[in-house]
Coordinates of C-alpha atoms and ligand atoms in Angstrom, one line a residue:
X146 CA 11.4 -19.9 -15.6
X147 CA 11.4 -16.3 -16.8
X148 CA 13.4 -17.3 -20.1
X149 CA 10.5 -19.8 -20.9
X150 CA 7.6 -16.9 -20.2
X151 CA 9.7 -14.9 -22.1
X152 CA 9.8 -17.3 -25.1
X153 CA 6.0 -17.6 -24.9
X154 CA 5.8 -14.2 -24.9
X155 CA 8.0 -13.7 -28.0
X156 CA 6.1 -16.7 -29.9
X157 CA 2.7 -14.7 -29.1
X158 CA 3.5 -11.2 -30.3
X159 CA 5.0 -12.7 -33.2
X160 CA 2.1 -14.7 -34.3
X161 CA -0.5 -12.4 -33.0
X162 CA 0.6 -9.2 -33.5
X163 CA -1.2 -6.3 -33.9
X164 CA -1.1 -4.7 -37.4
X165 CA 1.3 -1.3 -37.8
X166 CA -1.5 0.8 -39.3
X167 CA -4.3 0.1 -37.5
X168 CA -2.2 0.2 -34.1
X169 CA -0.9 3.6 -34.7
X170 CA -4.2 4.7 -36.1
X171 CA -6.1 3.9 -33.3
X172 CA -3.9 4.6 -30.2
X173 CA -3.0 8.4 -32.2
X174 CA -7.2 9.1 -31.0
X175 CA -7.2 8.1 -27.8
X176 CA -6.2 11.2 -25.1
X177 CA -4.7 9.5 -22.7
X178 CA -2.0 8.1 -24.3
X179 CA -0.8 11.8 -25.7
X180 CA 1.6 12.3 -23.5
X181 CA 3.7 9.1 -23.2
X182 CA 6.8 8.7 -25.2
X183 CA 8.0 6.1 -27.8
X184 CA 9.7 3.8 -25.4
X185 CA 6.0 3.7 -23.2
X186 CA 4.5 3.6 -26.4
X187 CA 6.3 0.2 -27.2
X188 CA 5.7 -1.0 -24.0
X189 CA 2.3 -0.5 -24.2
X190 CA 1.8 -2.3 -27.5
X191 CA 3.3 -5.5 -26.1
X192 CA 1.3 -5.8 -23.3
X193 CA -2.0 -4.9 -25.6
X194 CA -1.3 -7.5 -28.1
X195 CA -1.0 -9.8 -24.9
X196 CA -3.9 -8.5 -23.3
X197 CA -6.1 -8.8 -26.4
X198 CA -4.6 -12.6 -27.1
X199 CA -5.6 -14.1 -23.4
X200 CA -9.1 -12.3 -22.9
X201 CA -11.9 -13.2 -24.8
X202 CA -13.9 -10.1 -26.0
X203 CA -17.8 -11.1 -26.4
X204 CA -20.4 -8.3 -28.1
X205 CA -23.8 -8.3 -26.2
X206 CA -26.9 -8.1 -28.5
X207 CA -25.2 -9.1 -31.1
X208 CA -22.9 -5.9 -30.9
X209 CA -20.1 -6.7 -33.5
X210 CA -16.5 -5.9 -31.8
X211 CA -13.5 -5.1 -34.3
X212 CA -10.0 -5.4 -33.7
X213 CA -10.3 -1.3 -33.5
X214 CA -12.2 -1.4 -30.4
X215 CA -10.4 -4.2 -28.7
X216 CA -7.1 -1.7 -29.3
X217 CA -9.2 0.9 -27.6
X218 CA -9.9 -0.9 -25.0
X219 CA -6.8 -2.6 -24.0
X220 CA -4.3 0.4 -24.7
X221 CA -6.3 2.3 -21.8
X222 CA -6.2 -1.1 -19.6
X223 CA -3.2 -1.5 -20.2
X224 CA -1.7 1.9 -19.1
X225 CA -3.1 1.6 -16.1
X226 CA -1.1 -1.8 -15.8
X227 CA 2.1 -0.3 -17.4
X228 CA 4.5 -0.7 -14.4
X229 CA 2.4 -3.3 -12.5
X230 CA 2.7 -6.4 -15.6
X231 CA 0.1 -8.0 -17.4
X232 CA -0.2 -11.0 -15.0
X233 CA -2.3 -8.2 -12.4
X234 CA -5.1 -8.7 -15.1
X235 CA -4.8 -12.8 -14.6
X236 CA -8.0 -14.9 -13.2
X237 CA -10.6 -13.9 -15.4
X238 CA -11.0 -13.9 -19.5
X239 CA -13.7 -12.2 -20.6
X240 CA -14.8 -8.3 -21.4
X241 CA -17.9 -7.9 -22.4
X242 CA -19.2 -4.8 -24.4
X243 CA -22.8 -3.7 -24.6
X244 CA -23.7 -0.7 -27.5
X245 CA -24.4 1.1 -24.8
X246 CA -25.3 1.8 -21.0
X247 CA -27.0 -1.5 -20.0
X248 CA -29.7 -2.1 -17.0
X249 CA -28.9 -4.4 -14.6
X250 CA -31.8 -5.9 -12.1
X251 CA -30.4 -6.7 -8.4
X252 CA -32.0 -8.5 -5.3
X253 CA -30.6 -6.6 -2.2
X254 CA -31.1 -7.4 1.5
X255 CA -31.1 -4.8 3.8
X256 CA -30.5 -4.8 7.7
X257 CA -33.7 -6.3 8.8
X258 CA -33.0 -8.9 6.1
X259 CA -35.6 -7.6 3.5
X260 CA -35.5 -8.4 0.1
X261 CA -36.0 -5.9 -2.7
X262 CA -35.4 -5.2 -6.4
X263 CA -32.8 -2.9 -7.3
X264 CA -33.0 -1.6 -11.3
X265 CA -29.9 0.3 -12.2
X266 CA -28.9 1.5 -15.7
X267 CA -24.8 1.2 -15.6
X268 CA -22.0 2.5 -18.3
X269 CA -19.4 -0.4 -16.8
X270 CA -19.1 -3.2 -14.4
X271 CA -16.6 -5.5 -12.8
X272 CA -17.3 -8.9 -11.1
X273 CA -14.5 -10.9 -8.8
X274 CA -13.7 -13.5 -11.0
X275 CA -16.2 -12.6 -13.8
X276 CA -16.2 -9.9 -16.9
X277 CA -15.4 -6.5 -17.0
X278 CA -18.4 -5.5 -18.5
X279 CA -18.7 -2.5 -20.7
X280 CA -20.9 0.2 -23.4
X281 CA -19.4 1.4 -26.1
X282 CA -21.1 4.4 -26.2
X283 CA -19.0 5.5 -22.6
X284 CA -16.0 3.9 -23.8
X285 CA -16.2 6.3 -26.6
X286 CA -17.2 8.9 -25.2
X287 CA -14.1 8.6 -22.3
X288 CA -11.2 7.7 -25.0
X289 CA -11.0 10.6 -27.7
X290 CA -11.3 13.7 -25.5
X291 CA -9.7 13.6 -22.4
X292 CA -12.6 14.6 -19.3
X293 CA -11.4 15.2 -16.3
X294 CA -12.1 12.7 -13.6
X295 CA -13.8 10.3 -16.1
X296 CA -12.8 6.9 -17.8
X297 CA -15.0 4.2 -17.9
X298 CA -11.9 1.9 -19.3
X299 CA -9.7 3.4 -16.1
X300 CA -12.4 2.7 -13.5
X301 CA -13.7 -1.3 -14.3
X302 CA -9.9 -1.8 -14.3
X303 CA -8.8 -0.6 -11.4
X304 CA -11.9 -2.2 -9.5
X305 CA -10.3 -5.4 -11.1
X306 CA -6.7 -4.3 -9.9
X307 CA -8.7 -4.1 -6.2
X308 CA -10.2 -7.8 -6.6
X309 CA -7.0 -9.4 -6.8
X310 CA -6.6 -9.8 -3.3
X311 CA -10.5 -10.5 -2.4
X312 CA -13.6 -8.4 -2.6
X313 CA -13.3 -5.1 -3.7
X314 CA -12.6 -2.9 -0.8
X315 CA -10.6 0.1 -2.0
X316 CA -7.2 -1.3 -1.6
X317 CA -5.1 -3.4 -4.6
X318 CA -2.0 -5.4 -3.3
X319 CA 0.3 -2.9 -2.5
X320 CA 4.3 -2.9 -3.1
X321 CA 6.6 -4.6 -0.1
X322 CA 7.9 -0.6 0.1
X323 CA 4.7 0.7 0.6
X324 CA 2.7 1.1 3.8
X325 CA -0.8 -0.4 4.4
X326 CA -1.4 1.8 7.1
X327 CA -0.2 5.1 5.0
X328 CA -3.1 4.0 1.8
X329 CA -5.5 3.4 4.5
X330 CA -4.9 6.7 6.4
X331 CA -4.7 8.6 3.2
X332 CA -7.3 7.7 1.4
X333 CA -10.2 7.4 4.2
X334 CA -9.0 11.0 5.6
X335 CA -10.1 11.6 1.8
X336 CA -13.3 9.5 1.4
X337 CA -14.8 11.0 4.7
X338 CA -13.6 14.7 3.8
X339 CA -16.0 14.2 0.2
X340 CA -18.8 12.7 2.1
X341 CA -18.5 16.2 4.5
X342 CA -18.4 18.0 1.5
X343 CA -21.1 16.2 -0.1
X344 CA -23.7 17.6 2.6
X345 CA -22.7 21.7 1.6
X346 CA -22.4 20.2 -2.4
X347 CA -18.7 21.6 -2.3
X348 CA -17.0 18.8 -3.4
X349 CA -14.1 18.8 -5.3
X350 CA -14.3 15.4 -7.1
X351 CA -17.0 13.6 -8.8
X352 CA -19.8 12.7 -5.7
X353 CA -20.0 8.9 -6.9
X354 CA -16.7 8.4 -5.7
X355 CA -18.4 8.7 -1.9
X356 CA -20.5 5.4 -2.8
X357 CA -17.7 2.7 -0.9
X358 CA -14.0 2.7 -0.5
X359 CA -14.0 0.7 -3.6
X360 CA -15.4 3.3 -5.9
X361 CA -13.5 6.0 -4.3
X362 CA -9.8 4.1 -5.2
X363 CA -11.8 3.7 -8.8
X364 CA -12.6 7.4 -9.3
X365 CA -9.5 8.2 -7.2
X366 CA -7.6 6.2 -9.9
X367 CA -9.6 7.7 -13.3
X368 CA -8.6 11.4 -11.6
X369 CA -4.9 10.1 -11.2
X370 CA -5.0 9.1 -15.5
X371 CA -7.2 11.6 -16.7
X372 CA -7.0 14.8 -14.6
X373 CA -3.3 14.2 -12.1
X374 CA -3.6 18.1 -11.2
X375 CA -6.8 17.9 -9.2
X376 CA -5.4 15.1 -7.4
X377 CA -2.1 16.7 -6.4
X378 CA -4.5 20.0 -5.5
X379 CA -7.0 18.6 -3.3
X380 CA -5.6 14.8 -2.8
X381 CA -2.1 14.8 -2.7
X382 CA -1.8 12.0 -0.3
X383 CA -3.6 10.1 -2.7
X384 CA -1.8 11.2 -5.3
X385 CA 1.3 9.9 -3.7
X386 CA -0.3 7.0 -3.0
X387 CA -1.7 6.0 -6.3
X388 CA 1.9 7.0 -7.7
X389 CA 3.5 4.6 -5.3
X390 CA 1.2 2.2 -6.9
X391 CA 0.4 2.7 -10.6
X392 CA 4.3 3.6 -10.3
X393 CA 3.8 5.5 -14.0
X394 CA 3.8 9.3 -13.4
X395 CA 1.3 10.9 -15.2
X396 CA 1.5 14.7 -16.8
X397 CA -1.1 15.7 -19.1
X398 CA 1.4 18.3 -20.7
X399 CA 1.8 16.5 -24.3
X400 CA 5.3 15.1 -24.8
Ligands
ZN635 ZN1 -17.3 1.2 -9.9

């Protein structure tokens, strides 16, 4: 069947192409994409235009979402999915983009099997088979200069990379060549060495990354696109883990 996909996928850049201009325009701002060459570059515009023709972008609040944004938002998404192929963002359709960081009310039980309100203020979120939900205002903020260790676009994604084999739990479906047992070993040595940082405020990455497994391989994953050297400094298991995964080597030296 791949000829046919292929066709499909042919028929779908031709009629829904993204326009020359405002492509190069757009992806020229955004810092993460500096260093890739032109064959990436191409690469990256197919799977864009796919990405932006299968999921259905919805502006809360009446938030009005241009072409231009959907590029900015899909180009990052995309890298991230580079090597891995635009079916790992199938079985959901929709991204949803607030102006800016949106509150979000939750009922949680705890132990004893209390009930209570939870009010959180958030800049992204990602359900199982839901949105990826979004503000503009951190998308923004994450795209044009690059900040270490910080991509709104990066992290929803990858927690969406993580759902596709169940709950979000820190660990995507991994290569045949890779090892479940290496990941696992590598990144929990990681995620307890933060939270024993955390109590002499010495840590070397972003603290939110200590909240689950699942935001650690999300922060874990916006240090391996945004800021690879920290990574390789203080994580280099991970490192080589997320590089057996993402299977895109990252430099932030421009090309
Ligand atoms: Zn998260």
């Amino acid at each position: 069947m791949k000829w046919l996909e292929r066709l499909r996928t042919y028929r779908i850049l031709k009629k829904h192409g993204l326009p020359d201009h405002l492509w190069h325009k757009t992806t020229q701002k955004l810092a993460l994409l500096n260093y890739l060459d032109a064959n990436q570059m191409a690469k990256l515009r197919i799977l864009s235009t796919l990405f932006i023709y299968r999921k259905i972008f919805f502006g809360a609040h009446d938030f009005e979402i241009t072409l231009e944004m959907k590029i900015i938002i899909a180009a990052q998404a995309c890298l991230e999915i580079m090597e891995l192929g635009i079916d790992s963002f199938e079985g959901w359709a929709e991204v949803v983009v607030y102006p800016s960081a949106f509150k979000v009310e939750r009922e949680t039980r705890d132990a004893n099997g209390l009930v209570s309100t939870e009010n959180n203020v958030l800049s992204g979120e990602a359900w199982g088979k839901g949105p990826v939900i979004l503000s503009w205002e951190d998308v923004e903020r994450d795209s044009f200069t690059l900040r270490g260790g910080h991509n709104v676009v990066i992290h929803e994604f990858a927690h969406k990379l993580d759902m596709l084999n169940g709950r979000a739990n820190g660990m995507p479906p991994l290569h045949p060549e890779m090892k479940t047992s290496e990941w696992t070993a590598s990144l929990s040595y990681a995620y307890e060495r933060l939270i024993d940082q955390l109590k002499h405020n010495s840590n070397e990455v972003n603290a939110y990354a200590s909240t689950n497994p699942a935001e650690f391989f999300a922060v874990m994953s916006e240090y391996y696109f945004t800021a690879p050297q920290i990574l390789i400094k203080h994580y280099p298991k991970v490192y080589r883990e997320l590089k057996a995964y993402y299977l895109i080597e990252i430099t932030t030296n421009k090309k």
